[in-house]
PDB file of C-alpha atoms in Angstrom:
ATOM      1  CA  GLY A   1      33.835 -22.504   3.907  1.00 40.00           C
ATOM      2  CA  ARG A   2      31.113 -20.826   4.516  1.00 46.00           C
ATOM      3  CA  PRO A   3      27.836 -21.738   2.451  1.00 46.00           C
ATOM      4  CA  HIS A   4      26.820 -18.178   0.912  1.00 48.00           C
ATOM      5  CA  GLY A   5      23.510 -17.813  -0.466  1.00 51.00           C
ATOM      6  CA  ARG A   6      21.019 -15.669   1.881  1.00 55.00           C
ATOM      7  CA  GLY A   7      18.240 -16.235   5.141  1.00 54.00           C
ATOM      8  CA  ALA A   8      19.640 -18.335   8.287  1.00 52.00           C
ATOM      9  CA  ALA A   9      21.566 -19.653   6.898  1.00 64.00           C
ATOM     10  CA  ALA A  10      24.365 -17.203   5.568  1.00 71.00           C
ATOM     11  CA  CYS A  11      23.592 -14.862   9.080  1.00 73.00           C
ATOM     12  CA  THR A  12      26.932 -15.491  11.262  1.00 78.00           C
ATOM     13  CA  ARG A  13      25.054 -13.949  13.809  1.00 76.00           C
ATOM     14  CA  GLY A  14      22.795 -16.970  13.886  1.00 75.00           C
ATOM     15  CA  GLU A  15      25.444 -19.326  16.243  1.00 81.00           C
ATOM     16  CA  LEU A  16      25.456 -16.761  18.476  1.00 82.00           C
ATOM     17  CA  GLU A  17      21.899 -15.640  19.883  1.00 81.00           C
ATOM     18  CA  GLY A  18      20.048 -15.793  16.345  1.00 80.00           C
ATOM     19  CA  PRO A  19      19.269 -14.360  12.595  1.00 80.00           C
ATOM     20  CA  VAL A  20      19.828 -10.585  12.158  1.00 83.00           C
ATOM     21  CA  ALA A  21      15.833  -8.898  12.666  1.00 86.00           C
ATOM     22  CA  ILE A  22      16.010  -6.991   9.363  1.00 89.00           C
ATOM     23  CA  ARG A  23      12.623  -6.232   8.974  1.00 92.00           C
ATOM     24  CA  ALA A  24      13.191  -5.057  12.844  1.00 94.00           C
ATOM     25  CA  ILE A  25      16.365  -3.130  12.067  1.00 95.00           C
ATOM     26  CA  LYS A  26      14.451  -1.396   9.023  1.00 95.00           C
ATOM     27  CA  ARG A  27      11.288  -0.663  11.114  1.00 93.00           C
ATOM     28  CA  PHE A  28      13.470   0.818  14.311  1.00 96.00           C
ATOM     29  CA  MET A  29      15.486   3.179  11.450  1.00 96.00           C
ATOM     30  CA  VAL A  30      12.607   4.380   8.824  1.00 94.00           C
ATOM     31  CA  ASP A  31      10.688   5.262  12.294  1.00 94.00           C
ATOM     32  CA  ARG A  32      13.074   7.441  14.191  1.00 96.00           C
ATOM     33  CA  TYR A  33      14.191   9.005  10.665  1.00 96.00           C
ATOM     34  CA  TYR A  34       9.988  10.106  10.404  1.00 95.00           C
ATOM     35  CA  ALA A  35       9.845  11.236  14.332  1.00 95.00           C
ATOM     36  CA  GLU A  36      12.632  12.992  13.691  1.00 96.00           C
ATOM     37  CA  HIS A  37      11.906  14.316   9.627  1.00 96.00           C
ATOM     38  CA  ALA A  38       8.031  15.715   8.794  1.00 96.00           C
ATOM     39  CA  ASP A  39       9.182  15.656   5.145  1.00 97.00           C
ATOM     40  CA  PRO A  40      11.130  14.630   2.947  1.00 97.00           C
ATOM     41  CA  GLU A  41      14.758  16.240   3.173  1.00 95.00           C
ATOM     42  CA  TYR A  42      14.578  16.326  -1.136  1.00 96.00           C
ATOM     43  CA  GLY A  43      13.199  17.726  -3.747  1.00 96.00           C
ATOM     44  CA  PRO A  44      12.238  17.250  -8.277  1.00 96.00           C
ATOM     45  CA  PRO A  45      15.665  15.601  -9.277  1.00 96.00           C
ATOM     46  CA  GLU A  46      17.512  19.077 -11.344  1.00 94.00           C
ATOM     47  CA  ALA A  47      17.256  16.927 -14.215  1.00 94.00           C
ATOM     48  CA  ARG A  48      13.775  16.611 -15.167  1.00 95.00           C
ATOM     49  CA  LYS A  49      13.492  14.231 -18.694  1.00 97.00           C
ATOM     50  CA  PRO A  50      10.439  15.479 -20.817  1.00 97.00           C
ATOM     51  CA  GLU A  51       8.507  13.166 -20.955  1.00 98.00           C
ATOM     52  CA  ARG A  52       5.456  12.633 -19.077  1.00 98.00           C
ATOM     53  CA  VAL A  53       4.193   8.322 -17.586  1.00 98.00           C
ATOM     54  CA  ALA A  54       0.735   8.190 -15.935  1.00 98.00           C
ATOM     55  CA  ILE A  55       0.192   5.174 -13.065  1.00 98.00           C
ATOM     56  CA  VAL A  56      -3.164   3.749 -13.140  1.00 98.00           C
ATOM     57  CA  GLY A  57      -3.822   3.067  -9.525  1.00 97.00           C
ATOM     58  CA  SER A  58      -1.936   4.353  -6.341  1.00 98.00           C
ATOM     59  CA  GLY A  59      -1.010   1.059  -4.757  1.00 97.00           C
ATOM     60  CA  PRO A  60       1.866  -0.458  -3.444  1.00 96.00           C
ATOM     61  CA  ALA A  61       3.050  -1.243  -6.998  1.00 97.00           C
ATOM     62  CA  GLY A  62       2.008   1.908  -8.618  1.00 98.00           C
ATOM     63  CA  LEU A  63       3.726   4.494  -6.301  1.00 98.00           C
ATOM     64  CA  THR A  64       7.111   2.089  -5.856  1.00 98.00           C
ATOM     65  CA  ALA A  65       6.369   3.109 -10.339  1.00 98.00           C
ATOM     66  CA  ALA A  66       5.714   6.319  -9.296  1.00 98.00           C
ATOM     67  CA  TYR A  67       9.219   6.286  -7.199  1.00 98.00           C
ATOM     68  CA  PHE A  68      12.063   5.280  -9.819  1.00 98.00           C
ATOM     69  CA  LEU A  69      10.665   6.665 -12.565  1.00 98.00           C
ATOM     70  CA  ALA A  70      10.641  10.130 -11.032  1.00 98.00           C
ATOM     71  CA  ARG A  71      14.235   9.893  -9.545  1.00 97.00           C
ATOM     72  CA  GLU A  72      15.090   8.922 -12.855  1.00 97.00           C
ATOM     73  CA  GLY A  73      13.348  11.937 -14.101  1.00 98.00           C
ATOM     74  CA  TYR A  74      10.800  10.993 -15.625  1.00 98.00           C
ATOM     75  CA  ARG A  75       7.503  13.629 -15.144  1.00 98.00           C
ATOM     76  CA  VAL A  76       5.078  11.377 -13.382  1.00 98.00           C
ATOM     77  CA  THR A  77       0.851  11.321 -12.647  1.00 98.00           C
ATOM     78  CA  ILE A  78      -0.939   8.685 -10.694  1.00 98.00           C
ATOM     79  CA  PHE A  79      -4.174   8.607 -11.436  1.00 98.00           C
ATOM     80  CA  GLU A  80      -5.544   7.020  -7.936  1.00 97.00           C
ATOM     81  CA  SER A  81      -9.457   6.583  -8.107  1.00 95.00           C
ATOM     82  CA  ALA A  82      -9.864   6.644  -3.887  1.00 94.00           C
ATOM     83  CA  PRO A  83      -9.965   9.849  -2.548  1.00 95.00           C
ATOM     84  CA  GLU A  84      -6.703   8.907  -1.077  1.00 96.00           C
ATOM     85  CA  ALA A  85      -3.100   7.872  -2.637  1.00 97.00           C
ATOM     86  CA  GLY A  86      -1.915   4.363  -0.591  1.00 97.00           C
ATOM     87  CA  GLY A  87      -4.645   0.885  -2.438  1.00 95.00           C
ATOM     88  CA  MET A  88      -4.091  -1.034  -0.141  1.00 93.00           C
ATOM     89  CA  LEU A  89      -2.348  -0.070   2.314  1.00 95.00           C
ATOM     90  CA  ARG A  90      -5.106   2.097   3.520  1.00 94.00           C
ATOM     91  CA  GLN A  91      -8.004   0.302   2.140  1.00 92.00           C
ATOM     92  CA  GLY A  92      -8.220  -3.357   2.730  1.00 90.00           C
ATOM     93  CA  ILE A  93      -4.975  -3.557   5.353  1.00 93.00           C
ATOM     94  CA  PRO A  94      -6.080  -2.788   9.561  1.00 94.00           C
ATOM     95  CA  ILE A  95      -4.734   0.407  11.049  1.00 94.00           C
ATOM     96  CA  TYR A  96      -2.676  -1.016  14.152  1.00 93.00           C
ATOM     97  CA  ARG A  97      -0.405  -2.897  11.230  1.00 92.00           C
ATOM     98  CA  LEU A  98      -0.186  -0.051   9.440  1.00 93.00           C
ATOM     99  CA  PRO A  99      -0.852   2.927  10.710  1.00 93.00           C
ATOM    100  CA  ARG A 100      -1.731   5.890   8.313  1.00 95.00           C
ATOM    101  CA  ASP A 101      -0.330   8.322   9.356  1.00 95.00           C
ATOM    102  CA  VAL A 102       3.532   6.003   8.028  1.00 95.00           C
ATOM    103  CA  VAL A 103       1.417   5.744   4.734  1.00 97.00           C
ATOM    104  CA  ASP A 104       0.962   9.682   4.578  1.00 97.00           C
ATOM    105  CA  ARG A 105       4.776   9.614   5.178  1.00 97.00           C
ATOM    106  CA  ASP A 106       5.940   7.350   2.602  1.00 97.00           C
ATOM    107  CA  ILE A 107       3.384   9.000   0.096  1.00 98.00           C
ATOM    108  CA  LYS A 108       5.778  12.908   1.093  1.00 98.00           C
ATOM    109  CA  ASN A 109       8.511  11.195  -0.334  1.00 97.00           C
ATOM    110  CA  ILE A 110       6.628  10.025  -3.611  1.00 98.00           C
ATOM    111  CA  THR A 111       5.275  13.387  -4.122  1.00 98.00           C
ATOM    112  CA  ALA A 112       8.658  15.226  -3.019  1.00 98.00           C
ATOM    113  CA  LEU A 113       9.899  13.829  -6.112  1.00 98.00           C
ATOM    114  CA  GLY A 114       7.119  15.861  -8.593  1.00 98.00           C
ATOM    115  CA  VAL A 115       5.391  13.364  -8.894  1.00 98.00           C
ATOM    116  CA  GLU A 116       1.607  14.809  -9.071  1.00 98.00           C
ATOM    117  CA  ASN A 117      -1.577  12.593  -7.494  1.00 97.00           C
ATOM    118  CA  ARG A 118      -4.596  12.738  -8.235  1.00 98.00           C
ATOM    119  CA  THR A 119      -7.130  10.849  -6.881  1.00 97.00           C
ATOM    120  CA  GLY A 120     -10.614  10.770  -7.453  1.00 97.00           C
ATOM    121  CA  THR A 121     -10.062  10.599 -10.471  1.00 97.00           C
ATOM    122  CA  THR A 122     -10.435   7.286 -12.199  1.00 96.00           C
ATOM    123  CA  VAL A 123      -9.279   5.995 -16.206  1.00 97.00           C
ATOM    124  CA  ASP A 124     -11.745   5.000 -18.626  1.00 95.00           C
ATOM    125  CA  SER A 125      -9.496   5.622 -21.741  1.00 97.00           C
ATOM    126  CA  ILE A 126      -5.577   4.670 -22.313  1.00 97.00           C
ATOM    127  CA  GLN A 127      -5.807   6.097 -25.398  1.00 97.00           C
ATOM    128  CA  GLY A 128      -7.678   9.758 -23.913  1.00 97.00           C
ATOM    129  CA  LEU A 129      -3.926   9.453 -21.461  1.00 98.00           C
ATOM    130  CA  LYS A 130      -1.435   8.635 -24.728  1.00 97.00           C
ATOM    131  CA  ASP A 131      -4.424  11.834 -25.928  1.00 97.00           C
ATOM    132  CA  ALA A 132      -2.922  13.915 -23.615  1.00 97.00           C
ATOM    133  CA  GLY A 133       0.090  13.645 -23.949  1.00 97.00           C
ATOM    134  CA  PHE A 134       1.443  10.791 -22.095  1.00 98.00           C
ATOM    135  CA  HIS A 135       3.928   9.244 -23.226  1.00 98.00           C
ATOM    136  CA  ALA A 136       3.971   5.725 -21.620  1.00 98.00           C
ATOM    137  CA  VAL A 137       0.943   3.735 -19.165  1.00 98.00           C
ATOM    138  CA  PHE A 138       1.659   2.338 -16.083  1.00 98.00           C
ATOM    139  CA  LEU A 139      -1.425  -0.152 -15.077  1.00 97.00           C
ATOM    140  CA  GLY A 140      -1.529  -0.753 -10.975  1.00 96.00           C
ATOM    141  CA  VAL A 141      -4.832  -1.153 -10.229  1.00 94.00           C
ATOM    142  CA  GLY A 142      -4.333  -3.948  -8.267  1.00 87.00           C
ATOM    143  CA  ALA A 143      -6.538  -7.293  -7.261  1.00 80.00           C
ATOM    144  CA  MET A 144      -9.090  -6.043  -4.767  1.00 76.00           C
ATOM    145  CA  GLU A 145     -11.699  -7.623  -6.675  1.00 80.00           C
ATOM    146  CA  PRO A 146     -13.176 -11.080  -4.299  1.00 81.00           C
ATOM    147  CA  ARG A 147     -13.017 -14.333  -5.807  1.00 83.00           C
ATOM    148  CA  SER A 148     -16.109 -16.405  -5.534  1.00 86.00           C
ATOM    149  CA  MET A 149     -16.781 -19.449  -4.021  1.00 89.00           C
ATOM    150  CA  ARG A 150     -19.250 -19.858  -6.074  1.00 92.00           C
ATOM    151  CA  VAL A 151     -22.189 -21.465  -3.007  1.00 94.00           C
ATOM    152  CA  PRO A 152     -25.129 -20.746  -2.543  1.00 95.00           C
ATOM    153  CA  GLY A 153     -26.350 -18.186  -0.322  1.00 93.00           C
ATOM    154  CA  GLU A 154     -23.324 -15.825  -1.242  1.00 92.00           C
ATOM    155  CA  ASP A 155     -25.551 -12.723  -2.110  1.00 91.00           C
ATOM    156  CA  LEU A 156     -27.678 -13.231   0.908  1.00 95.00           C
ATOM    157  CA  GLU A 157     -27.874  -9.746   3.716  1.00 93.00           C
ATOM    158  CA  GLY A 158     -25.236  -9.776   5.974  1.00 92.00           C
ATOM    159  CA  VAL A 159     -23.337 -12.254   3.504  1.00 94.00           C
ATOM    160  CA  THR A 160     -19.618  -9.825   2.650  1.00 93.00           C
ATOM    161  CA  ASN A 161     -16.084 -10.281   1.102  1.00 92.00           C
ATOM    162  CA  CYS A 162     -12.894  -9.061   3.188  1.00 91.00           C
ATOM    163  CA  MET A 163     -11.636  -6.750   0.679  1.00 90.00           C
ATOM    164  CA  ALA A 164     -15.321  -5.305   1.161  1.00 92.00           C
ATOM    165  CA  PHE A 165     -15.676  -5.849   4.130  1.00 94.00           C
ATOM    166  CA  LEU A 166     -11.908  -4.005   5.569  1.00 94.00           C
ATOM    167  CA  ARG A 167     -13.059  -1.232   3.145  1.00 92.00           C
ATOM    168  CA  SER A 168     -16.533  -0.178   4.725  1.00 94.00           C
ATOM    169  CA  VAL A 169     -14.139  -0.178   8.205  1.00 95.00           C
ATOM    170  CA  ASN A 170     -10.644   2.121   7.209  1.00 94.00           C
ATOM    171  CA  SER A 171     -13.009   4.704   4.742  1.00 92.00           C
ATOM    172  CA  GLY A 172     -14.779   5.115   8.359  1.00 93.00           C
ATOM    173  CA  HIS A 173     -18.518   2.946   7.730  1.00 95.00           C
ATOM    174  CA  PRO A 174     -18.390   0.439   9.852  1.00 95.00           C
ATOM    175  CA  PRO A 175     -20.968  -1.767  10.005  1.00 95.00           C
ATOM    176  CA  ASP A 176     -22.436  -2.653  13.944  1.00 96.00           C
ATOM    177  CA  LEU A 177     -21.006  -5.714  14.760  1.00 96.00           C
ATOM    178  CA  THR A 178     -21.465  -5.375  18.330  1.00 96.00           C
ATOM    179  CA  GLY A 179     -22.499  -8.356  20.388  1.00 96.00           C
ATOM    180  CA  GLU A 180     -22.894 -10.509  17.389  1.00 96.00           C
ATOM    181  CA  SER A 181     -21.723 -13.833  15.952  1.00 96.00           C
ATOM    182  CA  VAL A 182     -19.477 -13.377  13.082  1.00 96.00           C
ATOM    183  CA  LEU A 183     -18.384 -16.797  10.843  1.00 95.00           C
ATOM    184  CA  LEU A 184     -15.839 -16.685   7.923  1.00 94.00           C
ATOM    185  CA  VAL A 185     -14.350 -19.238   5.687  1.00 92.00           C
ATOM    186  CA  GLY A 186     -11.153 -18.766   4.738  1.00 87.00           C
ATOM    187  CA  GLY A 187      -7.376 -19.164   6.654  1.00 82.00           C
ATOM    188  CA  GLY A 188      -5.337 -16.909   5.964  1.00 83.00           C
ATOM    189  CA  ASN A 189      -4.029 -13.043   6.241  1.00 79.00           C
ATOM    190  CA  ALA A 190      -7.526 -12.665   4.260  1.00 82.00           C
ATOM    191  CA  CYS A 191      -9.339 -15.060   7.024  1.00 89.00           C
ATOM    192  CA  LEU A 192      -7.662 -12.998   9.862  1.00 91.00           C
ATOM    193  CA  ASP A 193      -7.503  -9.646   9.574  1.00 93.00           C
ATOM    194  CA  PRO A 194     -10.985 -10.028   9.538  1.00 94.00           C
ATOM    195  CA  SER A 195     -11.599 -11.589  11.852  1.00 95.00           C
ATOM    196  CA  ARG A 196      -8.930  -9.257  14.225  1.00 95.00           C
ATOM    197  CA  VAL A 197     -11.143  -6.266  13.063  1.00 96.00           C
ATOM    198  CA  ALA A 198     -14.614  -8.166  13.898  1.00 97.00           C
ATOM    199  CA  LEU A 199     -13.899  -8.513  17.466  1.00 97.00           C
ATOM    200  CA  ARG A 200     -12.485  -5.186  17.574  1.00 96.00           C
ATOM    201  CA  LEU A 201     -15.619  -3.668  16.738  1.00 97.00           C
ATOM    202  CA  GLY A 202     -17.648  -5.608  19.382  1.00 97.00           C
ATOM    203  CA  ALA A 203     -18.403  -8.849  17.786  1.00 97.00           C
ATOM    204  CA  GLY A 204     -18.944 -11.295  20.291  1.00 95.00           C
ATOM    205  CA  LYS A 205     -17.921 -14.690  18.689  1.00 94.00           C
TER     206      LYS A 205
END
């Protein structure tokens, strides 16, 4: 018998021309659907629960929690300190990898369920949310604070971390790197994205 489980070993298509590219198929389906449907074709569920839920943070975690809670009929409000919702999707991922209109359309799927999105709003007290009538609070504040290397010179002019750099570019305030030599320390996605962005900003090396 054939082994059961996930991954390429369980995909019989792999015996022909390789396993099915699920991510590419999902991307094709969503792109086609969004092209034909500028707005979701549904609204809030008919049966709404009286309980109110506050979600702090509108990144992937907060948006996902809001979507599934709203589908269950809970009255959900998202609090986001940034001017626009999306968290890391909007502030940390370069536009060439994740176009902003796609983020906007994804968020429409959530607000169509009746979720209230309060951007530009900072939460400084959980008890304050409870006092305001929220029965539950979900904290999805993300992990956008950088890790320090704890080496001399990190605070010098011209030295920044990847998130601050990407956030400045995504917010429309990129640094002038024309012809500059840029040094990046690290080798993961947190380094690769800024390197590609720096080249797009005209870095010489």
